[in-house]
Short mmCIF file of C-alpha atoms and ligand atoms in Angstrom, two decimals:
data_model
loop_
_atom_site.label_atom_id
_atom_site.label_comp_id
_atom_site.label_asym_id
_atom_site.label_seq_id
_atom_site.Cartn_x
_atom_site.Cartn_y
_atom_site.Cartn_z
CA UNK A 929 -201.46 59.63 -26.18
CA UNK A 930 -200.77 56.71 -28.30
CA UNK A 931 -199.86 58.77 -30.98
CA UNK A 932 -197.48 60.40 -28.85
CA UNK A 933 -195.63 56.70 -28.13
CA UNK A 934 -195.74 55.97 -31.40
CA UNK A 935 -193.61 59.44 -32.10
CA UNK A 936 -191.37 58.96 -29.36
CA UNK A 937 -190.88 55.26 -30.17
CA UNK A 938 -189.83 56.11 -33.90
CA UNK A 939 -187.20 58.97 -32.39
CA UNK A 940 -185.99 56.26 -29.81
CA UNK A 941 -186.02 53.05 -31.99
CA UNK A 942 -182.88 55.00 -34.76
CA UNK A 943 -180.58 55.76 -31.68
CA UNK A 944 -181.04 52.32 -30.09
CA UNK A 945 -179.65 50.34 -33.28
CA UNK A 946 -177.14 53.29 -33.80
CA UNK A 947 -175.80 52.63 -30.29
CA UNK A 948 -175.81 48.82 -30.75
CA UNK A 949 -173.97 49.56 -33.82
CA UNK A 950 -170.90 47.49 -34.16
CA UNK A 951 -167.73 49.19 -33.25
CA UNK A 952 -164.40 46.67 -34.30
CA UNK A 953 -161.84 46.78 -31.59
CA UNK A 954 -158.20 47.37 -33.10
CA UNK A 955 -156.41 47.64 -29.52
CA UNK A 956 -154.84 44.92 -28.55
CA UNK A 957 -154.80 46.49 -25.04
CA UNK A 958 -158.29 46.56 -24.74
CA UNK A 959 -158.66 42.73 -25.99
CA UNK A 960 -160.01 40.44 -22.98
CA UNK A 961 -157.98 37.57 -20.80
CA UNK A 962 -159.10 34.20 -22.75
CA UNK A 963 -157.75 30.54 -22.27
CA UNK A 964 -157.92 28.85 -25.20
CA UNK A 965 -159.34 24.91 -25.44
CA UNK A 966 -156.16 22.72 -25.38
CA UNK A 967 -156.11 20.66 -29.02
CA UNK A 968 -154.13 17.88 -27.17
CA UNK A 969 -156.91 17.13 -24.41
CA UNK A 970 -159.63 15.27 -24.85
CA UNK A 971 -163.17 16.36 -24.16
CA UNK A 972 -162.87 14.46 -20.67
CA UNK A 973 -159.56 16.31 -19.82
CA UNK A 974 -157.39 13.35 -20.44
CA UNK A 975 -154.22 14.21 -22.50
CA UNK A 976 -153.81 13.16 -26.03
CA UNK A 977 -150.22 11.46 -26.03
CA UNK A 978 -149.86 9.78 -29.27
CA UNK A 979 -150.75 9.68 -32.95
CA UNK A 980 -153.71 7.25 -32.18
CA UNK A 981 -154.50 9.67 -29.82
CA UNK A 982 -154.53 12.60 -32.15
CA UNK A 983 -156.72 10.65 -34.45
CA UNK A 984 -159.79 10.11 -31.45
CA UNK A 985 -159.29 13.68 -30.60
CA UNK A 986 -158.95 15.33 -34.27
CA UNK A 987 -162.76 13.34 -34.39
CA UNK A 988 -163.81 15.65 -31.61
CA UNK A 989 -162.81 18.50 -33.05
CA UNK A 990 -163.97 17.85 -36.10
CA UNK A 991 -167.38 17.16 -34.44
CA UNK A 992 -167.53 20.21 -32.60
CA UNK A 993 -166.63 22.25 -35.26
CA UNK A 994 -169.49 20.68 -37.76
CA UNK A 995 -172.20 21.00 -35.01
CA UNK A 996 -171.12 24.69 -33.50
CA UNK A 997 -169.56 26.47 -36.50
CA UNK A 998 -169.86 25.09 -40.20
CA UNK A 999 -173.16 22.93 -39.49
CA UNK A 1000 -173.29 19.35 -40.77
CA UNK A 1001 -173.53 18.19 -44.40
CA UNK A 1002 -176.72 15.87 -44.34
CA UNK A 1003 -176.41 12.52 -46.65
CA UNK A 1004 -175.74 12.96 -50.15
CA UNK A 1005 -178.12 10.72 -52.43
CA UNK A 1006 -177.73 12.26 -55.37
CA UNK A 1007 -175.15 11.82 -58.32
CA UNK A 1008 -172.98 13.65 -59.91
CA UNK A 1009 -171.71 14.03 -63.79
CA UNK A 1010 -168.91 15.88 -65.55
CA UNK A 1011 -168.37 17.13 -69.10
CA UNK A 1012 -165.92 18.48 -71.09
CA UNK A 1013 -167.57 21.16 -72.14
CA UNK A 1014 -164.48 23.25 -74.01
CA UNK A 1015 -160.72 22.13 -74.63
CA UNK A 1016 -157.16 23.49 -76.04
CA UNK A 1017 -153.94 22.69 -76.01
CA UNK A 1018 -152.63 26.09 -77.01
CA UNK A 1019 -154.21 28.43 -74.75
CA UNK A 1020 -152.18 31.10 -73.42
CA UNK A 1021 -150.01 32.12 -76.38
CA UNK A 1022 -149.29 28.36 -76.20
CA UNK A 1023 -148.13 28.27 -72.57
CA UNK A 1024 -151.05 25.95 -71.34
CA UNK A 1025 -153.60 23.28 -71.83
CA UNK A 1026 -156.82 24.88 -71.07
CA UNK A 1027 -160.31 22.91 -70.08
CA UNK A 1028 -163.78 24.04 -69.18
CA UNK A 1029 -165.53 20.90 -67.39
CA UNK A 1030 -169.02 20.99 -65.83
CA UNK A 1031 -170.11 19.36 -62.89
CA UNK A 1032 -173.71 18.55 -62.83
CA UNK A 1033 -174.73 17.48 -59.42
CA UNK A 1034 -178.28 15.59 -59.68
CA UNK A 1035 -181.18 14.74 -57.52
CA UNK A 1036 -183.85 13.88 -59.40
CA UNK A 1037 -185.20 16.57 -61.13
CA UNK A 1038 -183.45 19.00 -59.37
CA UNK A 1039 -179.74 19.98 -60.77
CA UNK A 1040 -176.72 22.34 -60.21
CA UNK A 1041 -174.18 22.85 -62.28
CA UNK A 1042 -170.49 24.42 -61.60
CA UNK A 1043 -167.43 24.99 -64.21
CA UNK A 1044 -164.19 24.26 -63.66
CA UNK A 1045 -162.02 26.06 -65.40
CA UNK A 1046 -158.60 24.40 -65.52
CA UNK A 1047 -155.14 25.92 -67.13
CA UNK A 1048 -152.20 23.08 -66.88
CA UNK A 1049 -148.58 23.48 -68.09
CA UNK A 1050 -148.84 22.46 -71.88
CA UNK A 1051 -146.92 19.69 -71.82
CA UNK A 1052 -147.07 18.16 -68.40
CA UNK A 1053 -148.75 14.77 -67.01
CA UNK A 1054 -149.77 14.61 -63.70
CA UNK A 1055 -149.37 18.11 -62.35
CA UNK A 1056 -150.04 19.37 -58.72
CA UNK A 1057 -152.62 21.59 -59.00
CA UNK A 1058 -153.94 24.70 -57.13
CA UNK A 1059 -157.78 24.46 -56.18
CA UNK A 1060 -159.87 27.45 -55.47
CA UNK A 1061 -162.87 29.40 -56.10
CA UNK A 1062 -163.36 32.45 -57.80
CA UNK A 1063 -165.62 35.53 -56.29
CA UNK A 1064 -166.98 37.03 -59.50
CA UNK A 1065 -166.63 34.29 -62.49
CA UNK A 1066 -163.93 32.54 -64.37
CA UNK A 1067 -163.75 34.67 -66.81
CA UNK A 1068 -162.59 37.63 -64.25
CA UNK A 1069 -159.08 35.39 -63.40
CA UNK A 1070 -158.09 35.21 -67.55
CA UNK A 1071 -158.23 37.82 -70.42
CA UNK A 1072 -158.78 35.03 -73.03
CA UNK A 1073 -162.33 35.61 -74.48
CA UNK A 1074 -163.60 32.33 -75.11
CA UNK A 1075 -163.35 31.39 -71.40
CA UNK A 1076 -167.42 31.17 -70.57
CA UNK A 1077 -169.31 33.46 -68.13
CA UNK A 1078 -170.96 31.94 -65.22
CA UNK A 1079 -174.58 31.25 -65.79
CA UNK A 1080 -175.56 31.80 -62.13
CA UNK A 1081 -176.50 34.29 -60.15
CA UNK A 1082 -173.75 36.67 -59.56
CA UNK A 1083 -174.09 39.78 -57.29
CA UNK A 1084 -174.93 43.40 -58.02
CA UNK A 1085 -172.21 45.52 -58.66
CA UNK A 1086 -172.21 49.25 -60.09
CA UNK A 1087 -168.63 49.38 -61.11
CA UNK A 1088 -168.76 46.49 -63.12
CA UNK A 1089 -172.56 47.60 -65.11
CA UNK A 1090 -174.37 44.01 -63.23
CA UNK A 1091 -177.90 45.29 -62.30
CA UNK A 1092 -179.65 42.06 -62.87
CA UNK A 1093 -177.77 39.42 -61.04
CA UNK A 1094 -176.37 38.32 -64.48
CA UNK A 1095 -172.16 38.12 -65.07
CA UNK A 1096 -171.19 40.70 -68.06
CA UNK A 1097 -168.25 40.61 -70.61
CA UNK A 1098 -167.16 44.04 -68.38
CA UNK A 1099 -166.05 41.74 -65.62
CA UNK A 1100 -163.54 39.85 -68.00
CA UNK A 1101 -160.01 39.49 -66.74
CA UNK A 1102 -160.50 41.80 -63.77
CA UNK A 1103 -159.30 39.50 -60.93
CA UNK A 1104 -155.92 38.40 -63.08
CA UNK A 1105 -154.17 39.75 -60.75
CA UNK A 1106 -155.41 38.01 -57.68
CA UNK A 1107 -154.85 34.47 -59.90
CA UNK A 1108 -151.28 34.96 -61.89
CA UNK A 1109 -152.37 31.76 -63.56
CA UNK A 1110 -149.51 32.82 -66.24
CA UNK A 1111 -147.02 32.57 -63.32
CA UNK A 1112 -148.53 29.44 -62.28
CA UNK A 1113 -148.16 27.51 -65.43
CA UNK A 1114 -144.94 28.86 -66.00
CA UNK A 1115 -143.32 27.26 -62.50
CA UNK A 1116 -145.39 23.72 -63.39
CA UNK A 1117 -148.56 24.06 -61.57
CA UNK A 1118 -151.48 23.78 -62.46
CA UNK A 1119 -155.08 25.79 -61.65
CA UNK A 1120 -158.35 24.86 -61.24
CA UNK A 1121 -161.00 27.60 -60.04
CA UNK A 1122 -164.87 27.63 -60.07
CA UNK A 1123 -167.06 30.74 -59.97
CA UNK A 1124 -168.24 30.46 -56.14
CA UNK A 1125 -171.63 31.37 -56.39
CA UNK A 1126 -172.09 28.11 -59.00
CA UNK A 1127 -171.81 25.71 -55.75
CA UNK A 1128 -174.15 28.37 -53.16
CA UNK A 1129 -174.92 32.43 -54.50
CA UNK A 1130 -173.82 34.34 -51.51
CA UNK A 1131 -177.24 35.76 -50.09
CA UNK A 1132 -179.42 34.99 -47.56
CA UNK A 1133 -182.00 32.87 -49.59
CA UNK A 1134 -183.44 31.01 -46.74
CA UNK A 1135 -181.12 27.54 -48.10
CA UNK A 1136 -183.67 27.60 -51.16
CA UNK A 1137 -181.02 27.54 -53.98
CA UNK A 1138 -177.14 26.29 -54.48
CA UNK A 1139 -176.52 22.78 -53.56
CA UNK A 1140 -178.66 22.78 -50.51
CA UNK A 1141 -181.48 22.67 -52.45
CA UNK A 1142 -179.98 19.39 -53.64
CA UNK A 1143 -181.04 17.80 -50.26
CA UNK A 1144 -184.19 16.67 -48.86
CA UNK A 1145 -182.86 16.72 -44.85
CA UNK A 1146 -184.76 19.09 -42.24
CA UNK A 1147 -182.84 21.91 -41.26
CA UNK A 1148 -182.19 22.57 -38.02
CA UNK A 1149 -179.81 24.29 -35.48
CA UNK A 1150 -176.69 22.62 -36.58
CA UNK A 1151 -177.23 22.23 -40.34
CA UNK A 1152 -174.91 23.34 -42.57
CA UNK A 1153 -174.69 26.72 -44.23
CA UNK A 1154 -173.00 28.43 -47.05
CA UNK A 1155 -169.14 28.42 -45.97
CA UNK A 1156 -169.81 24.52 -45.72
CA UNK A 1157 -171.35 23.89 -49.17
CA UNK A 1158 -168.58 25.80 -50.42
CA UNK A 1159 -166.19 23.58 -49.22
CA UNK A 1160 -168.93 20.46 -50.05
CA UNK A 1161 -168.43 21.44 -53.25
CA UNK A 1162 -164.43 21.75 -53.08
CA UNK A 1163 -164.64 18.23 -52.56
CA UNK A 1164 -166.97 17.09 -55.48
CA UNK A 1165 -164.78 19.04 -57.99
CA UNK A 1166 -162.00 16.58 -55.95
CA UNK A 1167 -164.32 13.65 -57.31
CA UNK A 1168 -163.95 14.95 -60.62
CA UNK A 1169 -160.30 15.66 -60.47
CA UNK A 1170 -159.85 11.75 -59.28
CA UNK A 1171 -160.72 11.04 -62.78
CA UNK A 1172 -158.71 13.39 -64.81
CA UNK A 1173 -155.38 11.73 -65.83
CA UNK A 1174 -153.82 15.40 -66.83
CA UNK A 1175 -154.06 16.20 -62.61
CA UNK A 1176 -151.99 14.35 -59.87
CA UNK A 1177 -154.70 14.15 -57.77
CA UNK A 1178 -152.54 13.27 -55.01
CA UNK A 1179 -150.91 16.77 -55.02
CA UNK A 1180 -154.27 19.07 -54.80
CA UNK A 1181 -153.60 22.22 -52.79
CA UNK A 1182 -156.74 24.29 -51.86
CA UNK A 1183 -156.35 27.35 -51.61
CA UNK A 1184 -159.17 30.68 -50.90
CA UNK A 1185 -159.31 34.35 -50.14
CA UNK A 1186 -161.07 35.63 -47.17
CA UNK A 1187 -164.64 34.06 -46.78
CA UNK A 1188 -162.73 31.37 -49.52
CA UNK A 1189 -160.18 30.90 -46.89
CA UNK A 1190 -162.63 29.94 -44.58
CA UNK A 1191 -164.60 27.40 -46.80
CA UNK A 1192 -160.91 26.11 -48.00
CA UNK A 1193 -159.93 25.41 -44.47
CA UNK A 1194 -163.35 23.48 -43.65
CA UNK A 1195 -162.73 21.61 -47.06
CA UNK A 1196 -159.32 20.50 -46.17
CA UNK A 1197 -160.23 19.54 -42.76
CA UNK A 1198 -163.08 17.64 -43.94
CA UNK A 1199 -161.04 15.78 -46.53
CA UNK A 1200 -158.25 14.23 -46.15
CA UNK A 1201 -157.80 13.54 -50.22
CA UNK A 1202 -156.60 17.05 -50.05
CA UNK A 1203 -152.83 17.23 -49.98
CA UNK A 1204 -152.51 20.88 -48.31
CA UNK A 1205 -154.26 23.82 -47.80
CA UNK A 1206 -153.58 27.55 -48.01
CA UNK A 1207 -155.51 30.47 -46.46
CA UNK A 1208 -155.23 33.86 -47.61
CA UNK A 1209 -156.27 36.46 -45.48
CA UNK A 1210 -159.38 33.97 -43.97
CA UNK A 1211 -159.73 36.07 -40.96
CA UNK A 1212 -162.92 35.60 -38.45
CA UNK A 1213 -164.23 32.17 -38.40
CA UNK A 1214 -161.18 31.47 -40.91
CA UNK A 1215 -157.58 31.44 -39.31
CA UNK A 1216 -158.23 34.35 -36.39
CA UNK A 1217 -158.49 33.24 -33.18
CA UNK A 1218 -162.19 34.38 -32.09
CA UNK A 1219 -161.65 34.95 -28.49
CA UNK A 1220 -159.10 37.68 -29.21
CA UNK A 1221 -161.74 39.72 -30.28
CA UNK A 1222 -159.92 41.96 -32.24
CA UNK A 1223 -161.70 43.09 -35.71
CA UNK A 1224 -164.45 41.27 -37.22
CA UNK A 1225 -166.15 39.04 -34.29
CA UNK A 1226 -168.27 36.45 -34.08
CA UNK A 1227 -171.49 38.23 -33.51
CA UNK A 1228 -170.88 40.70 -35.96
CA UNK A 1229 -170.12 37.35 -39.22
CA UNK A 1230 -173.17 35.73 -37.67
CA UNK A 1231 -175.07 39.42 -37.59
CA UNK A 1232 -173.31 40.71 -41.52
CA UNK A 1233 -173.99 36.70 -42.91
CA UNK A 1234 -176.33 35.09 -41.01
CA UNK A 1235 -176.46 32.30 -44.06
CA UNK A 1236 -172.85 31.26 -43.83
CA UNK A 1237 -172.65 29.26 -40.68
CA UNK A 1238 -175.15 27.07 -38.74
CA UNK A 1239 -177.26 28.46 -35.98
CA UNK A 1240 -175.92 27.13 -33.57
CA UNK A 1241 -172.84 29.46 -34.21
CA UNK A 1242 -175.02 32.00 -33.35
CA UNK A 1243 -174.95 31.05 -29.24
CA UNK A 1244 -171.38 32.40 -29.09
CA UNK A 1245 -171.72 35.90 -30.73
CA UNK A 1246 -170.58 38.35 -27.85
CA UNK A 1247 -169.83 34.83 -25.95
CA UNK A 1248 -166.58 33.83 -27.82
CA UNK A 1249 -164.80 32.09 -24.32
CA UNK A 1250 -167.90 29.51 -23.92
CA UNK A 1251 -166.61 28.36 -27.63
CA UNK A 1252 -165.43 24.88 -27.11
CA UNK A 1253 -162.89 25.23 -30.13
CA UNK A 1254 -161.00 28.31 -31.51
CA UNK A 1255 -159.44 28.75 -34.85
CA UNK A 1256 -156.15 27.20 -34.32
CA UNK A 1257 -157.96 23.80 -33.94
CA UNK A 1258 -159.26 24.27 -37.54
CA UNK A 1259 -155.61 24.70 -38.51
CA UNK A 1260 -154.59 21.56 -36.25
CA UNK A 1261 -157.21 19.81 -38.37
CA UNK A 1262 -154.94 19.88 -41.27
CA UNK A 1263 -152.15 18.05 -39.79
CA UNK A 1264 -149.94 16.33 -40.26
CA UNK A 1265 -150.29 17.71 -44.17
CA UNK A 1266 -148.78 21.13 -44.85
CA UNK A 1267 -150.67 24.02 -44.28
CA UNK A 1268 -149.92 27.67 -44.98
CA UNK A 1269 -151.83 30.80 -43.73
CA UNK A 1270 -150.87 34.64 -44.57
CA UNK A 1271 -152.22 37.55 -43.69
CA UNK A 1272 -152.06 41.37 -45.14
CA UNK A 1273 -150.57 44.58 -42.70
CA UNK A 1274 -153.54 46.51 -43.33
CA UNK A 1275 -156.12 44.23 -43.45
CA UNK A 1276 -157.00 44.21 -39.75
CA UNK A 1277 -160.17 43.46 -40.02
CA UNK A 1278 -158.83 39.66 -40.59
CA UNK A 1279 -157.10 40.05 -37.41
CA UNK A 1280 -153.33 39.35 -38.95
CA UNK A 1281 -151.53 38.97 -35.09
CA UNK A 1282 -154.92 36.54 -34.26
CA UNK A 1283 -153.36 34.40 -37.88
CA UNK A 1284 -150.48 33.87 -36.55
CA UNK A 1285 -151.35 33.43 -33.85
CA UNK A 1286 -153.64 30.32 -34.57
CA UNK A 1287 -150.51 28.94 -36.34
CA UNK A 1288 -148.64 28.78 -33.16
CA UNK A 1289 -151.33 26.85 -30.81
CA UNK A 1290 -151.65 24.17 -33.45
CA UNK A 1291 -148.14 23.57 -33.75
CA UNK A 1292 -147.84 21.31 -30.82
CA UNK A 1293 -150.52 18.71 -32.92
CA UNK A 1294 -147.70 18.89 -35.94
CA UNK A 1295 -145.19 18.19 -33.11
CA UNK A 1296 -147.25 15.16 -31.76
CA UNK A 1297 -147.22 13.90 -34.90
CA UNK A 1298 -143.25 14.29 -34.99
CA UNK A 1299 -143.24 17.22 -37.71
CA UNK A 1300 -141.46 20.56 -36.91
CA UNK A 1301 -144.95 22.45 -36.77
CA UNK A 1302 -144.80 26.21 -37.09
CA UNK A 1303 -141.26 27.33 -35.80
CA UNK A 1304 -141.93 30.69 -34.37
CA UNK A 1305 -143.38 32.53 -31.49
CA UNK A 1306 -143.23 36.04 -32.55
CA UNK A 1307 -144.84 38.24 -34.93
CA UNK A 1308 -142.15 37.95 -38.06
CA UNK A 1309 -141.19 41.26 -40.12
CA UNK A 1310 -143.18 41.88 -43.10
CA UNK A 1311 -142.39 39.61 -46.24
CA UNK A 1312 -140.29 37.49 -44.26
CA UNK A 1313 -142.14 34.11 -44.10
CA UNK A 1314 -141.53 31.35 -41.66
CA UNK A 1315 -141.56 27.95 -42.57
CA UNK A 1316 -142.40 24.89 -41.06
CA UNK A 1317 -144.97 22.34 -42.13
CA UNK A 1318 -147.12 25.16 -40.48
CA UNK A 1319 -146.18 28.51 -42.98
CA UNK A 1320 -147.16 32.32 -42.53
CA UNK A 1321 -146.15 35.70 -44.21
CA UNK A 1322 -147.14 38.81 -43.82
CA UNK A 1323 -146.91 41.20 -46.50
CA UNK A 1324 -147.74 44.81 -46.42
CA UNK A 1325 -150.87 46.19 -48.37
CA UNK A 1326 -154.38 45.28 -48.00
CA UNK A 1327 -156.69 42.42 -48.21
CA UNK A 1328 -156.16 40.89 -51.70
CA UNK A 1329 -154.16 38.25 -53.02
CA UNK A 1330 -150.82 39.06 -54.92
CA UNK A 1331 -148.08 37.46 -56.82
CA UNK A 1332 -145.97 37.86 -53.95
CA UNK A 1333 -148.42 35.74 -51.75
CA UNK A 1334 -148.65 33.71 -54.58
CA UNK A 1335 -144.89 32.95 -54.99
CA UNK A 1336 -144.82 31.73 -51.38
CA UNK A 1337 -147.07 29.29 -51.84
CA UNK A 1338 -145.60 27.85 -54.83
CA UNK A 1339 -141.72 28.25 -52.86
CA UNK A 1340 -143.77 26.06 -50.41
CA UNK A 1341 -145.46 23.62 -52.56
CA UNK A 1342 -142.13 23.09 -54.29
CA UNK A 1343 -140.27 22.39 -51.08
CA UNK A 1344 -143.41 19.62 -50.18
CA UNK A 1345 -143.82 17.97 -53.04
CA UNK A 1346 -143.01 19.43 -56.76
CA UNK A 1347 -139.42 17.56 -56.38
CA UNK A 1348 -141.77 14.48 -56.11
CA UNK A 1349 -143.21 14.92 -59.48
C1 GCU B 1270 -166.31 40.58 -45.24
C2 GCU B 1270 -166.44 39.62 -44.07
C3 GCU B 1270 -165.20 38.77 -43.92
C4 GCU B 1270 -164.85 38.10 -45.24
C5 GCU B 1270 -164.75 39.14 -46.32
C6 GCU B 1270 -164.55 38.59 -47.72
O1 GCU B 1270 -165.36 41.55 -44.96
O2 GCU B 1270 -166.69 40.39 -42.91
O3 GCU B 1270 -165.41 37.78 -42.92
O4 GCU B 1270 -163.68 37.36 -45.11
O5 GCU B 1270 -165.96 39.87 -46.39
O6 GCU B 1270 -164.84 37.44 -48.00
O7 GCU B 1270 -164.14 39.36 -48.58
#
């Protein structure tokens, strides 16, 4: 008889977890009714009417967002070091000045170490510069061989020959395309990007490497997870910038792709130093509003990644409407500086109408703040961006980044601040 559970048990057990399987919804007629939390009233219901006003509120949201969704960064006590570790002034074909700086962070005996790998117009002082991490290495955004390989763990990957969590020479200059560093330089920008899995390796390792091994804290329900030590480390690399007279550190524009997009929209709204902040195709947890419920959701990030937020994140997967923020307030977190989301046609997944979305409920904080905030209210046409201090494009294709997202955000960072140079 027992034997005869156990059988049935095994033959029940496969169709239970097929039926729980998780089936995206990509009809917006089937999405549910949702109110969204109001980003101009305070936690007691009283209106937010001025800028002082924004600023008690913006500490709400903030607060709510570090203890629900990113989890809180506990006290840094350790100390951090850069080196040079390569430079040239010719790099390029002569187009650029090239540097390779690492950033040791140090707590007692216990160390992590990130490169920066930074490409600057040759002959420029004080450029604005883009910020953002890499997925697979430095060397995957150039084709110049001397650029270094990470030394950390990177992920598996068939196509590219990595069976032992080690970056290979195959890998080399296979994201140019999502950086255009060439066309970067060439309009007087500069770029910095670090190999993401330097700051935190993207697996579940129980918070036992990356920079939360750095701290000594507890963990508990609302402590932080991957997507915030990402953008933790966003803002030590800001430390280092701070110190580098080639970079106008007050013109640093952060910019990600996908789960990048989230951790560069928690980095931005956690520090202000940041001048603006671009998300590419951030989707769930990112720019998409969650209670739309319309591609990834929040119990299937928290299900996929269960290491990239803090538990507590976990209360509202199939629960989005007892959320007591949405994405847009992550957006309104960046104001008054300029902030610029896009999304892909075919990436639904990310939830493109829930992007723009987002952009249009955090308007009213740029408006507030007397800025003209996101000037639309419809879907726009593909490649046809709108611009306010709030920006957004669509562009057809799929989830990636391209030149043409890239020339928008340098169109954009020219009309903020590159005449300011
Ligand atoms: C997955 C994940 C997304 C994420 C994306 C990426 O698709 O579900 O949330 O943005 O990976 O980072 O590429």
């Amino acid at each position: 008889m027992k034997n005869l559970t156990f059988f049935l048990l095994l033959l029940i057990i496969p169709c239970l977890s097929k039926a729980q399987q998780f089936v995206a919804n990509y009809d917006e007629s089937k999405m549910p009714a949702y109110t969204l939390p109001d980003p101009l009233v305070f936690n007691d219901g009283k209106a937010v009417v001025d800028k002082k006003g924004w600023e008690k509120r913006r500490a709400e949201i903030y607060s709510i967002f570090e203890k629900e969704v990113f989890g809180v960064v506990p006290q840094w006590k350790g100390k951090m070091k850069s080196t040079l570790v390569s430079q040239k002034t010719d790099a390029m074909g002569g187009l650029a000045k090239r540097k390779e700086v690492r950033i040791d962070l140090i707590n007692g005996e216990r160390k992590v170490s990130a490169m920066v790998l930074i490409y600057l117009p040759r002959n420029s002082k004080n450029a604005p510069i883009f910020l953002g991490y890499n997925f697979d290495g430095n060397h995957t955004t150039t084709n110049e061989s001397d650029v270094l390989l990470p030394e950390s763990w990177v992920a598996n990957n068939k196509a590219l020959g990595i069976t032992d969590n080690k970056a290979s020479e195959k890998s080399r200059g296979k994201s140019i395309t999502q950086w255009s560093i060439k066309e970067i330089v060439s309009r007087g920008f500069g770029v910095a990007t670090v190999y993401y899995g330097d700051i935190d390796p993207d697996f579940n390792d129980g918070f036992k490497n990356g920079v939360h091994a750095l701290f000594d804290a507890p963990r508990d329900s609302s402590s932080w997870g991957s997507v915030a030590a990402w953008a933790w480390g966003l803002s030590r690399i800001m430390d280092y910038i701070e110190t580098d007279k080639d970079i106008n550190a007050k013109k640093v524009i952060v910019i990600g792709h996908s789960r990048l997009g989230k951790a560069a929209l928690w980095a931005t709204a956690s520090d202000k130093r940041f001048a603006m902040s671009i998300s590419n195709n951030s989707g769930c947890s990112g720019a998409a509003l969650s209670r739309r419920i319309f591609g990834e959701t929040v119990g299937r990030i928290n299900n996929s990644f269960p290491h990239w937020f803090c538990d507590n994140y976990k209360k509202y997967n199939e629960n989005e409407n007892q959320m007591p923020v949405d994405q847009h307030e992550l957006l309104a977190l960046n104001a008054p500086r300029p902030l610029y989301v896009a999304s892909a046609e075919e990436d639904l997944w990310s939830d493109p109408k829930g992007e723009f979305l987002s952009c249009v409920y955090a308007s009213p904080v740029y408006e507030l703040l007397g800025l003209k905030g996101f000037p639309a209210k419809e879907m726009p046409a593909l490649n046809t961006p709108i611009i306010g201090r709030i920006a957004y494009h669509i562009r057809p294709g799929k989830h990636d980044v391209t030149l043409y997202d890239w020339e928008r955000y340098m169109d954009f960072a020219e009309k903020y601040f590159k005449s300011e140079k």
